[in-house]
mmCIF file of C-alpha atoms in Angstrom:
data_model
loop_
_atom_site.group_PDB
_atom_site.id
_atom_site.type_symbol
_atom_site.label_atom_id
_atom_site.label_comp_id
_atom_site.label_asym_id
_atom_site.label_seq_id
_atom_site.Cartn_x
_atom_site.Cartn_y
_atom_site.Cartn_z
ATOM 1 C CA UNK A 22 -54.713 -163.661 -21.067
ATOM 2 C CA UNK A 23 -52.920 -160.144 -20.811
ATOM 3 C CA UNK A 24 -50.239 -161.869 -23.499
ATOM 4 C CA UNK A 25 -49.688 -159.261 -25.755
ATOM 5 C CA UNK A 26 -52.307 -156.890 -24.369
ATOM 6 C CA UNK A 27 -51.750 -152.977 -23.990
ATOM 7 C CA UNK A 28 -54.563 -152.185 -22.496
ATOM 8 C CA UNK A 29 -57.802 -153.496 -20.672
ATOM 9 C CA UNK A 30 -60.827 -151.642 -20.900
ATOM 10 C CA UNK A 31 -63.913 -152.767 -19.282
ATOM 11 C CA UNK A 32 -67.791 -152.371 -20.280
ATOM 12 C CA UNK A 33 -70.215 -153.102 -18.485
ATOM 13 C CA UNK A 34 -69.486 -157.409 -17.655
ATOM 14 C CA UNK A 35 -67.313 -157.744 -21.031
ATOM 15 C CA UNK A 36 -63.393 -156.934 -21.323
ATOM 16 C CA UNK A 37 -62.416 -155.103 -24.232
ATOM 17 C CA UNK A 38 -58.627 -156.206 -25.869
ATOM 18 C CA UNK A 39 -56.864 -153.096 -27.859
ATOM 19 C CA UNK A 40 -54.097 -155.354 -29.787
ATOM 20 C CA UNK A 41 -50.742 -153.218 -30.968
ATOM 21 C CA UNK A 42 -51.219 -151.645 -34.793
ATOM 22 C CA UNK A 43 -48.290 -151.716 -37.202
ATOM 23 C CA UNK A 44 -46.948 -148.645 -38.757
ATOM 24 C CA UNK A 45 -44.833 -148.983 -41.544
ATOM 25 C CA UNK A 46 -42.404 -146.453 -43.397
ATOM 26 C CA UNK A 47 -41.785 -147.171 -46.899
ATOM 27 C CA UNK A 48 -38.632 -144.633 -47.929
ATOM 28 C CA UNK A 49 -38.662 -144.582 -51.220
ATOM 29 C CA UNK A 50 -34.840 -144.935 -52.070
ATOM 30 C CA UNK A 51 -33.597 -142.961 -48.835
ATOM 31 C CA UNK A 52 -32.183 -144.944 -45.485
ATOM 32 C CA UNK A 53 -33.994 -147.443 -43.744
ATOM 33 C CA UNK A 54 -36.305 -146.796 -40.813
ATOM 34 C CA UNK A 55 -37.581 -149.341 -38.696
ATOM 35 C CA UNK A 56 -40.869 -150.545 -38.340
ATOM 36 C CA UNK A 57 -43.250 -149.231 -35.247
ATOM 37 C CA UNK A 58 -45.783 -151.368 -33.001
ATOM 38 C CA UNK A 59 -48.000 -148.529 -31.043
ATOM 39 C CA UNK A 60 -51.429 -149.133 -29.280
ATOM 40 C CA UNK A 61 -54.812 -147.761 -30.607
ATOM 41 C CA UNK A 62 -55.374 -144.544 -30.965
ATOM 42 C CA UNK A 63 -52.010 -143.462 -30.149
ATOM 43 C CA UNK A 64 -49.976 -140.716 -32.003
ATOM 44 C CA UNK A 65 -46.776 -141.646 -33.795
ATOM 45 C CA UNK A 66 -43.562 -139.766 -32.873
ATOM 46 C CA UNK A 67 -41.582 -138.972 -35.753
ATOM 47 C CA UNK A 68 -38.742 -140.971 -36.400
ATOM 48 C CA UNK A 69 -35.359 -139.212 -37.534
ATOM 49 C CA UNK A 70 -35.683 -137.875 -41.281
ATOM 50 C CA UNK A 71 -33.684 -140.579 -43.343
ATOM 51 C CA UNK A 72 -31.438 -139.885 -46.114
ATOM 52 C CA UNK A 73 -31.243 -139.650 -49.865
ATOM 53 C CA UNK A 74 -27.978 -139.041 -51.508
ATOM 54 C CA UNK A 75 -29.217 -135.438 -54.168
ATOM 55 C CA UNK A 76 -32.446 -134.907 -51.910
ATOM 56 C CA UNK A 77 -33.925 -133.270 -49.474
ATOM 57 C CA UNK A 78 -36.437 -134.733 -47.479
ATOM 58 C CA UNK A 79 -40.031 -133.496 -47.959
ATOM 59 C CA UNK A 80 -41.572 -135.442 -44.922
ATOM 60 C CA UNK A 81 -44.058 -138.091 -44.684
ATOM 61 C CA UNK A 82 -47.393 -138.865 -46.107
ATOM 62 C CA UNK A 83 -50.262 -140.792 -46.005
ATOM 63 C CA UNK A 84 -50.384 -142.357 -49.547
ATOM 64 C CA UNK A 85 -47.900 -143.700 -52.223
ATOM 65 C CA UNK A 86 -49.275 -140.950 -54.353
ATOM 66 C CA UNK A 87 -48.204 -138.852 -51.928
ATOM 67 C CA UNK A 88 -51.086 -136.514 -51.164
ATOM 68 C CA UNK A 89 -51.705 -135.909 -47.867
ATOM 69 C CA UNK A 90 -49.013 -135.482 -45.445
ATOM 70 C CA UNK A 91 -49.097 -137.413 -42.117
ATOM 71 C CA UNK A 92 -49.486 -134.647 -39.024
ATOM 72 C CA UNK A 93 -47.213 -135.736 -36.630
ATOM 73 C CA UNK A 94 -49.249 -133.890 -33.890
ATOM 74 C CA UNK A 95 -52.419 -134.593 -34.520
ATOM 75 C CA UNK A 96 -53.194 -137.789 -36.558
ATOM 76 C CA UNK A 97 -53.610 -140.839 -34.422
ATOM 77 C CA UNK A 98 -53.479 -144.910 -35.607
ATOM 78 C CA UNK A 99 -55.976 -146.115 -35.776
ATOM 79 C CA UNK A 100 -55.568 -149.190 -38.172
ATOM 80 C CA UNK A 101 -51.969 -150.554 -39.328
ATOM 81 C CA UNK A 102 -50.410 -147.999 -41.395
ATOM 82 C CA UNK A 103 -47.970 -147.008 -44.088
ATOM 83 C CA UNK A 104 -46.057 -143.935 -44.339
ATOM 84 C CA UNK A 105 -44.329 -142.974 -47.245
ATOM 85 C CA UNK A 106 -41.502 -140.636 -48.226
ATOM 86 C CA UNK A 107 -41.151 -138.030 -49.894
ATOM 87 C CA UNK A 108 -38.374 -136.374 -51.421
ATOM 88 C CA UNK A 109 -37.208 -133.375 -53.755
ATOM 89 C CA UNK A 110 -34.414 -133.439 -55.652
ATOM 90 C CA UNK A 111 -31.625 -130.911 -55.151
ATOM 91 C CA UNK A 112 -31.238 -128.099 -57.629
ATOM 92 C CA UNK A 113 -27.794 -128.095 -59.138
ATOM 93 C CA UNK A 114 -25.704 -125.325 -61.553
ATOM 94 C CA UNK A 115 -24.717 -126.398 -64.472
ATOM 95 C CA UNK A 116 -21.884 -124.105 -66.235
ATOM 96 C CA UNK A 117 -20.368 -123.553 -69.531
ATOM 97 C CA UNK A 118 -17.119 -122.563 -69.960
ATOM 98 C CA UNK A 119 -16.940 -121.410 -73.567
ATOM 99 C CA UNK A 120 -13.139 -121.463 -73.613
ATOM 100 C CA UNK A 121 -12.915 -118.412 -76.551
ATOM 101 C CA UNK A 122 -16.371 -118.621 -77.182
ATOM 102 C CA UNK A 123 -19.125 -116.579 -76.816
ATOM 103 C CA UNK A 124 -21.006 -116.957 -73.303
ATOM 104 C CA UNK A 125 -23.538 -119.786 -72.369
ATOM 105 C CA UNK A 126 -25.564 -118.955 -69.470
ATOM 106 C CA UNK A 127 -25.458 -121.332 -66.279
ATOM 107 C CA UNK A 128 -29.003 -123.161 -65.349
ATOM 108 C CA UNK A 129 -29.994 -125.380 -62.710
ATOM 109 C CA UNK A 130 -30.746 -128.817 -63.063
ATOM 110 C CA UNK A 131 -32.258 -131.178 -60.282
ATOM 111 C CA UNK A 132 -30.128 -134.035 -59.629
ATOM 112 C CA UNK A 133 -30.145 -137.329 -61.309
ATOM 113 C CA UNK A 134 -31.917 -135.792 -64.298
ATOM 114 C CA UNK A 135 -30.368 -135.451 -67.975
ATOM 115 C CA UNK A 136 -29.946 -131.675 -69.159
ATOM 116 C CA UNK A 137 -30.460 -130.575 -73.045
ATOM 117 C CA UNK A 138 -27.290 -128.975 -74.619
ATOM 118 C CA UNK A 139 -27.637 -125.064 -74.530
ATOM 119 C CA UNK A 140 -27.325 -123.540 -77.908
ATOM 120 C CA UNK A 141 -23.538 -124.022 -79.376
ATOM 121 C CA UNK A 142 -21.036 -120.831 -78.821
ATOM 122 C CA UNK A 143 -19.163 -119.214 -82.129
ATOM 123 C CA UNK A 144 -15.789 -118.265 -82.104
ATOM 124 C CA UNK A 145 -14.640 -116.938 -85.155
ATOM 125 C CA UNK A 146 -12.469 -118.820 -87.062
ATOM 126 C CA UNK A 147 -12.901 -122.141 -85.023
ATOM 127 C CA UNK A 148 -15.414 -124.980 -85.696
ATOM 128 C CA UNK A 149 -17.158 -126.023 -82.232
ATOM 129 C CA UNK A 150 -16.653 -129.498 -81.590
ATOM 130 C CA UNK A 151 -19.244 -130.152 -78.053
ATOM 131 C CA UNK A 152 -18.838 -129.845 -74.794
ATOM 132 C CA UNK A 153 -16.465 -131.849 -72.389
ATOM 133 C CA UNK A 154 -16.368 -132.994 -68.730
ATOM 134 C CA UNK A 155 -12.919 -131.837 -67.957
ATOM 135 C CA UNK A 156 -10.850 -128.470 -68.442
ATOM 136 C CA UNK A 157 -8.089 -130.786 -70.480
ATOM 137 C CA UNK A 158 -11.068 -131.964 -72.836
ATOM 138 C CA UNK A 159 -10.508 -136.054 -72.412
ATOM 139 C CA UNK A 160 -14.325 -137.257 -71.825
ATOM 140 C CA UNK A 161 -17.049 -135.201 -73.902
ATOM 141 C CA UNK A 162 -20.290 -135.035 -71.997
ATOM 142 C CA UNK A 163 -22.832 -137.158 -73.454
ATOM 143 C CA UNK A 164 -26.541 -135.410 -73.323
ATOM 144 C CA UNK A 165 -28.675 -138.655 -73.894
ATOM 145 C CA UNK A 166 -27.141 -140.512 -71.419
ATOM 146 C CA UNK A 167 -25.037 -138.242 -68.780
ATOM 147 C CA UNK A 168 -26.825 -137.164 -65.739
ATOM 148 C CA UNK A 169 -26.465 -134.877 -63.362
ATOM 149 C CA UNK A 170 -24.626 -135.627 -59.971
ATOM 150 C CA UNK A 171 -23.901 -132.628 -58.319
ATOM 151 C CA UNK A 172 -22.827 -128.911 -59.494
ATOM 152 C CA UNK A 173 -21.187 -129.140 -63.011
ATOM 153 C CA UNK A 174 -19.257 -127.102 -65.438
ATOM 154 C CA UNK A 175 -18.797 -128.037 -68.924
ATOM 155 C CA UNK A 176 -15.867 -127.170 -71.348
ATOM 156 C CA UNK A 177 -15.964 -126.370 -75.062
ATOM 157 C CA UNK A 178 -14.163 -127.842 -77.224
ATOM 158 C CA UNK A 179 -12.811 -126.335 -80.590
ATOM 159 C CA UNK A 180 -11.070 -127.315 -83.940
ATOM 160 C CA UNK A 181 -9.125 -124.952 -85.858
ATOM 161 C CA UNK A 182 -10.695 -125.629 -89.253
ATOM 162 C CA UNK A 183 -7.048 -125.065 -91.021
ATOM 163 C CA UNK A 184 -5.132 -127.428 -91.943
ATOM 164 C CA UNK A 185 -1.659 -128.621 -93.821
ATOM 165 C CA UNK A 186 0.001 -131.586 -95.190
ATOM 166 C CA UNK A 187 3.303 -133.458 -94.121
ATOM 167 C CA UNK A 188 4.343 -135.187 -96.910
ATOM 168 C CA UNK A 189 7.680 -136.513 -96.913
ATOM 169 C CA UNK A 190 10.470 -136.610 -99.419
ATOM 170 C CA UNK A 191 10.128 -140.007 -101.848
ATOM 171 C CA UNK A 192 13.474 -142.153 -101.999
ATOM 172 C CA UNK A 193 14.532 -142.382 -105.637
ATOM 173 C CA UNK A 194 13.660 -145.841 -107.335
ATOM 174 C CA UNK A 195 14.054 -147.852 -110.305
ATOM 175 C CA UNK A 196 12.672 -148.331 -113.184
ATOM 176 C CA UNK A 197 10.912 -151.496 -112.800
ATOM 177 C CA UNK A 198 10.562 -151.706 -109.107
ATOM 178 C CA UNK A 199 8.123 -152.814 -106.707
ATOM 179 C CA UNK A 200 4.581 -150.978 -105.859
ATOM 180 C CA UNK A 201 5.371 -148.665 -102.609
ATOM 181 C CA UNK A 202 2.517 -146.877 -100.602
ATOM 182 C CA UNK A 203 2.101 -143.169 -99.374
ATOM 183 C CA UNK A 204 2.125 -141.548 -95.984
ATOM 184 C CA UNK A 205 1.220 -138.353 -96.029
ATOM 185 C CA UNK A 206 -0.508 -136.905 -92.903
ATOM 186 C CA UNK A 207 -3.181 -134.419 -92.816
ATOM 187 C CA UNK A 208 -3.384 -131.952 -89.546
ATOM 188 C CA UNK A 209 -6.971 -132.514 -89.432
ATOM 189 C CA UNK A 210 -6.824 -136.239 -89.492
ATOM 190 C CA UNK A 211 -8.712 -136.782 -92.559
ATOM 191 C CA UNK A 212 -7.332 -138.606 -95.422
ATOM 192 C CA UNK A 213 -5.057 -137.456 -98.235
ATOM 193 C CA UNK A 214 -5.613 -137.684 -102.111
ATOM 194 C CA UNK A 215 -2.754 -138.348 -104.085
ATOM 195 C CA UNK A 216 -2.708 -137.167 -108.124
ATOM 196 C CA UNK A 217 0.411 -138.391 -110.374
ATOM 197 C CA UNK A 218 1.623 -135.008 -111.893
ATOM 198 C CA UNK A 219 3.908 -137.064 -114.545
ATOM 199 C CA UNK A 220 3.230 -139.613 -117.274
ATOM 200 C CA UNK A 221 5.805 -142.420 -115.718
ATOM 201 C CA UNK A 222 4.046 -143.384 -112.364
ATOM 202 C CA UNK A 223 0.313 -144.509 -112.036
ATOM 203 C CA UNK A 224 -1.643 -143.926 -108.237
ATOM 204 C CA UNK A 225 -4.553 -146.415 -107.133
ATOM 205 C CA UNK A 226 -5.360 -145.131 -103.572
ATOM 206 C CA UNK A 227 -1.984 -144.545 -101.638
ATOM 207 C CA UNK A 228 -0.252 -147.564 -103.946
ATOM 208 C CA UNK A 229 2.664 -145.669 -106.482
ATOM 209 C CA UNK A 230 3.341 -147.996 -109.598
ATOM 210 C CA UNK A 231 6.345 -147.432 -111.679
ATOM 211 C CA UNK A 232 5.509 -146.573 -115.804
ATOM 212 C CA UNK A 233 8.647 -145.360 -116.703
ATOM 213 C CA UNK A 234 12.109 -143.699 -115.987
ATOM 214 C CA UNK A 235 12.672 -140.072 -115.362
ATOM 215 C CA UNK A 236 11.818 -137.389 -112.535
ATOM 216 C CA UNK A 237 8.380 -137.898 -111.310
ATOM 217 C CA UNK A 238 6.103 -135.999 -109.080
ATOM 218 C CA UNK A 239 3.056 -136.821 -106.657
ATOM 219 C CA UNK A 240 0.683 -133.963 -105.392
ATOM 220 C CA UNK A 241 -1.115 -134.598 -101.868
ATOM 221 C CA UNK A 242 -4.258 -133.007 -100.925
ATOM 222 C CA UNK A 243 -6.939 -132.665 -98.675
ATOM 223 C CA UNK A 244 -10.526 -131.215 -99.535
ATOM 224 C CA UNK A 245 -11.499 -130.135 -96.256
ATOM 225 C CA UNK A 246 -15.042 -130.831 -94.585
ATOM 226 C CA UNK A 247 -17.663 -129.394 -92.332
ATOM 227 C CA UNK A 248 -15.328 -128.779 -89.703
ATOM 228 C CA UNK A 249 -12.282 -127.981 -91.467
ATOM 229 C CA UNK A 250 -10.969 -125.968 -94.893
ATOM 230 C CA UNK A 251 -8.929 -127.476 -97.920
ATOM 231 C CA UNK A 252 -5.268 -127.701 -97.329
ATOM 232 C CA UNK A 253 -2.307 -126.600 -99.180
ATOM 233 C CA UNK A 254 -1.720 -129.100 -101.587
ATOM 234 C CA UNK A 255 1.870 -130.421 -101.043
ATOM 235 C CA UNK A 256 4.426 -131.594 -104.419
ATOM 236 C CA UNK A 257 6.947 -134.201 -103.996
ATOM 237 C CA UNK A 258 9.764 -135.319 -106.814
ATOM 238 C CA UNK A 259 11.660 -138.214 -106.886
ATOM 239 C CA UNK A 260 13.979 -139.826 -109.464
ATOM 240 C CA UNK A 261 13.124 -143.135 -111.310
ATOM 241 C CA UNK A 262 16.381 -144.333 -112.374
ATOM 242 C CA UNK A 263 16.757 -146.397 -115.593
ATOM 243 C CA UNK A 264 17.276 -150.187 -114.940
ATOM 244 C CA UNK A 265 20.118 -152.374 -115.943
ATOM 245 C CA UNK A 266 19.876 -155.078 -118.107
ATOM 246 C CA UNK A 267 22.037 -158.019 -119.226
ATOM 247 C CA UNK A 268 22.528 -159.934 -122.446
ATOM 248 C CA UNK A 269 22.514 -163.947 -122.600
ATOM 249 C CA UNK A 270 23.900 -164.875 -125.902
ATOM 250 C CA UNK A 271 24.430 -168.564 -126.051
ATOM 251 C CA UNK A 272 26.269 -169.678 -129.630
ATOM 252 C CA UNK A 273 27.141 -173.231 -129.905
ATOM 253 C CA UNK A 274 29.931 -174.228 -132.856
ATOM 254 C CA UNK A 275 31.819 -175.115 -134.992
ATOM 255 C CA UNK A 276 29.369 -174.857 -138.072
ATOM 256 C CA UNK A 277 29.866 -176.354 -141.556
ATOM 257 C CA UNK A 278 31.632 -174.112 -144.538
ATOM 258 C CA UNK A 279 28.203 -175.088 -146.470
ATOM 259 C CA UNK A 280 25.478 -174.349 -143.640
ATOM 260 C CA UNK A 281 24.587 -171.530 -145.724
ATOM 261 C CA UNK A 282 23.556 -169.314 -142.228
ATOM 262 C CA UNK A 283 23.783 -169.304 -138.781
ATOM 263 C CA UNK A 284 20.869 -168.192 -136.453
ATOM 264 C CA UNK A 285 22.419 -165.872 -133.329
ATOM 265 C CA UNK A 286 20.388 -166.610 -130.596
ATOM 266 C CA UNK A 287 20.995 -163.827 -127.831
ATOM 267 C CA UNK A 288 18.406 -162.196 -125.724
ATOM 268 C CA UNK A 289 18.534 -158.828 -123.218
ATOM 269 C CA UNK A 290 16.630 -159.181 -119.837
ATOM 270 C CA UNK A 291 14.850 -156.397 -120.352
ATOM 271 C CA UNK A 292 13.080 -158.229 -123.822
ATOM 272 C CA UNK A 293 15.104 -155.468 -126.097
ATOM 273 C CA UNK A 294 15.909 -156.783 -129.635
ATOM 274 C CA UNK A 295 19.658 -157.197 -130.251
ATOM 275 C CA UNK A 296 22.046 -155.552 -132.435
ATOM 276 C CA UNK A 297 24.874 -157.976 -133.623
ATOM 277 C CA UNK A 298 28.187 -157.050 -135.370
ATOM 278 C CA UNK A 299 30.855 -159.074 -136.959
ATOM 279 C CA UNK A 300 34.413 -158.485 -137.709
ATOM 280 C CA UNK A 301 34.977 -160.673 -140.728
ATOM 281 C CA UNK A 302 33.173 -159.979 -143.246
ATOM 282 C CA UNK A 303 35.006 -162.670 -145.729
ATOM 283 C CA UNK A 304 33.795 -165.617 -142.996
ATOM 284 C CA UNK A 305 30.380 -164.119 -143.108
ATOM 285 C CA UNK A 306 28.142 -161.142 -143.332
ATOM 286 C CA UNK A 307 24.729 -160.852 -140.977
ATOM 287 C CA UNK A 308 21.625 -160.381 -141.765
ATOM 288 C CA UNK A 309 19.774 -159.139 -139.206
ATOM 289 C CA UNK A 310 19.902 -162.179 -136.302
ATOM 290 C CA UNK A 311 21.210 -164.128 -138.976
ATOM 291 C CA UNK A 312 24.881 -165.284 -140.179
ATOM 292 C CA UNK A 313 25.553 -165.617 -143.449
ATOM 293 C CA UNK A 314 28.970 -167.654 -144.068
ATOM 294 C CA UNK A 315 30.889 -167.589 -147.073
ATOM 295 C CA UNK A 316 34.313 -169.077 -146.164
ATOM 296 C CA UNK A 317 36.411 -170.883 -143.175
ATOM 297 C CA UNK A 318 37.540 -169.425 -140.456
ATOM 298 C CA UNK A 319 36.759 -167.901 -136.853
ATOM 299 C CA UNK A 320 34.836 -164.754 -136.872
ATOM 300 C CA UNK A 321 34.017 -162.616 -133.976
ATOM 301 C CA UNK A 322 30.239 -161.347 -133.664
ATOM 302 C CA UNK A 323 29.254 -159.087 -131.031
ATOM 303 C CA UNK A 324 25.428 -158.999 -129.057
ATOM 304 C CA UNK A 325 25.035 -155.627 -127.939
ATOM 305 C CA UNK A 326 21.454 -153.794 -126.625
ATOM 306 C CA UNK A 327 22.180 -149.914 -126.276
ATOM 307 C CA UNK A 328 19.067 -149.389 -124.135
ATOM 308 C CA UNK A 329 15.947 -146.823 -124.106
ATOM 309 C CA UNK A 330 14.365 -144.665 -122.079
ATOM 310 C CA UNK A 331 14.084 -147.240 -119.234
ATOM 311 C CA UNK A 332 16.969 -148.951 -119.486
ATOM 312 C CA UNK A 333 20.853 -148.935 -118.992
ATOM 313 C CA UNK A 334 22.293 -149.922 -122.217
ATOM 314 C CA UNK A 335 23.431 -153.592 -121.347
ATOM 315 C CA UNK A 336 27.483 -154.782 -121.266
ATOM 316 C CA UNK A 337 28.546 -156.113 -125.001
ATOM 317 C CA UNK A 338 28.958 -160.127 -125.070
ATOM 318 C CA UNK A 339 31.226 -161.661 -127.820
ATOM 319 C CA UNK A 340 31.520 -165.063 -129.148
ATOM 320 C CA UNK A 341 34.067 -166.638 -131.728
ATOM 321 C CA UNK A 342 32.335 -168.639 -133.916
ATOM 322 C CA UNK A 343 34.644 -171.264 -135.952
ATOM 323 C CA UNK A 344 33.704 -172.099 -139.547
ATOM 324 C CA UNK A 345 35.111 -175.554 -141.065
ATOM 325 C CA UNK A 346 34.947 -177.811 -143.631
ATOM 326 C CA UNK A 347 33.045 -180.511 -141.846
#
C-alpha cells in the first residue's frame, strides 16, 4: 500500500517504506508554531521566528538545555524531533529621578527581573522616604516584589523632618464637668503628648479631667523620630468656671415650747456644710445645726453656703419656724 508513503525505494527484490518523521517546536513561553511532518532525511525550513512579549528571539536548538543550535541549512531529520526556543530577555533603563537629591546613576535591567535599590540620595535638610512609580509620588516601588516591564524611571520621595503643632483654643468649662478629649495635630502625623501645666486638671492620654476651678493650661508636644525633629511645643489656657450649687433645707413645724432643741436639717448640692442664722434670739439661739428654744413664737433661721474655690456661693433659703405651747 502507498497509504501514507513518501517515497519507494527499491533493493534488490525488497521495497523499502520511508514513513513521514515528526518535528516538533516547543517555544518556551513565545507564540505557537505548528507542528511539521517531513520525509527522511529531509531538511527543515525554518518556520517564522515566534514571539515573546520583553524578548528577543535567540533561534532554535537541539536540546531543552539549549546547547546546540539546530542549522537550518545543513542538519537533516532523521528521527522525530524537538526544537526548542530560545530567548534573551531585553535590556531595559532603569532611572532615578532624585527630585533635590543628589544623582543616582541609571542601569539596565533585563525584563521581568527584580532590580536592588541603588544606594539612597541626601538632600540636606530632608529625610529620604524611597522611591516611587510616579512623578506625583502615589505608588512607592516595591523592590522584593516589583519587576521590571519595560524602561522605568523612579521618583524620590522626601519628608521635611520639621514639624509644628495645631492645637486649638479649649472652650471654657465648669468646675465639675464631664471628661473631654484632645485634638491636637502634628505636621508629621505622629502623635501628640499632652502635660497639665496647672494643679486643677489631670491628663490620662488625650482624656482632660476637671480638679478644680481657675485658669488652666495644657502643653502639646511632639518628640520627633528618625525621620523627623521635635516640634514646638504649643500652650493652650482655658477657664474652669466655679459651679453653682443649691441649698435644700427642709424644716417641718410647729415644735413644742419644751423640745429643748431643734435639729436644722439643710444640705448644699455641692456637700458644703451650712451656716444657719436666726433673727430671734429670745425664741431661740443656735448652736451650730442645732436650735435651741427658749420661748414661743415664730423665728426666722436662714441656710446659707457662701461657697469655695469651686463653687458659686449658693442662693440663701429661709424658713419660719413656729414655737408653741403644745
Amino acid at each position: 500500500s502507498s497509504a501514507g508513503v513518501n517515497t519507494l525505494a527499491s533493493s534488490g527484490s525488497g521495497v523499502i517504506v520511508l514513513p513521514k518523521l515528526k518535528v516538533l517546536f516547543t517555544i518556551n513561553g513565545g507564540s505557537a508554531i505548528d507542528d511539521l511532518d517531513l520525509a527522511y532525511n529531509s531538511p527543515v525550513t525554518a518556520p517564522i521566528a515566534p514571539a515573546r512579549t520583553g524578548y528577543t528571539f535567540g533561534g532554535w536548538y537541539k536540546e531543552a538545555a539549549l546547547t546546540n543550535p539546530w542549522n537550518f541549512g545543513t542538519d537533516v531529520i532523521t528521527k522525530a524531533t524537538t526544537l526548542y526556543a530560545k530567548w534573551t530577555a531585553i535590556n531595559y533603563t532603569v532611572s532615578f529621578q532624585s527630585n533635590g537629591g543628589s544623582g543616582v546613576a541609571a542601569y539596565q535591567a533585563a525584563y521581568d527581573s527584580h532590580i536592588s535599590a541603588p544606594t539612597a540620595p541626601v538632600r540636606p535638610n530632608f529625610f529620604f522616604a524611597g522611591w516611587y512609580k510616579e512623578a506625583d509620588l502615589t505608588n512607592p516601588w516595591n523592590f522584593a516584589d516589583d519587576i521590571i516591564q519595560g524602561n522605568l524611571t523612579l521618583y524620590a520621595k522626601w519628608n521635611d523632618p520639621s514639624q509644628s503643632i495645631t492645637f486649638d483654643q479649649i472652650a471654657d468649662q465648669i468646675y465639675g464637668g464631664p471628661t473631654f478629649a484632645l485634638t491636637a495635630i502634628a505636621t508629621s502625623g505622629l502623635p501628640v503628648n499632652y502635660e497639665a501645666i496647672t494643679n486643677n486638671i489631670s491628663i490620662t492620654g488625650n482624656i482632660v479631667t476637671i480638679t478644680g476651678a481657675g485658669l488652666a493650661t495644657i502643653k502639646a508636644t511632639q518628640p520627633g523620630d528618625n525621620f523627623y525633629v521635635p516640634a514646638q511645643p504649643v500652650e493652650v489656657t482655658f477657664n474652669i468656671g466655679k459651679a453653682a450649687q443649691t441649698i435644700t433645707f427642709k424644716q417641718v413645724g410647729p415644735y413644742s415650747r419644751y423640745i429643748g432643741e431643734v435639729e436644722l436639717k439643710a444640705t448644699s448640692s455641692s456637700g458644703l456644710p451650712i451656716s444657719f442664722t436666726a433673727n430671734r434670739p429670745d425664741i431661740g439661739i443656735l448652736n451650730g445645726q442645732r436650735l435651741l428654744v427658749r420661748s414661743l413664737g415664730d423665728i426666722t433661721v436662714t441656710a446659707s453656703q457662701e461657697g469655695n474655690e469651686n463653687y458659686e456661693s449658693a442662693e440663701s433659703i429661709a424658713r419660719v419656724i413656729t414655737i408653741h405651747t403644745a
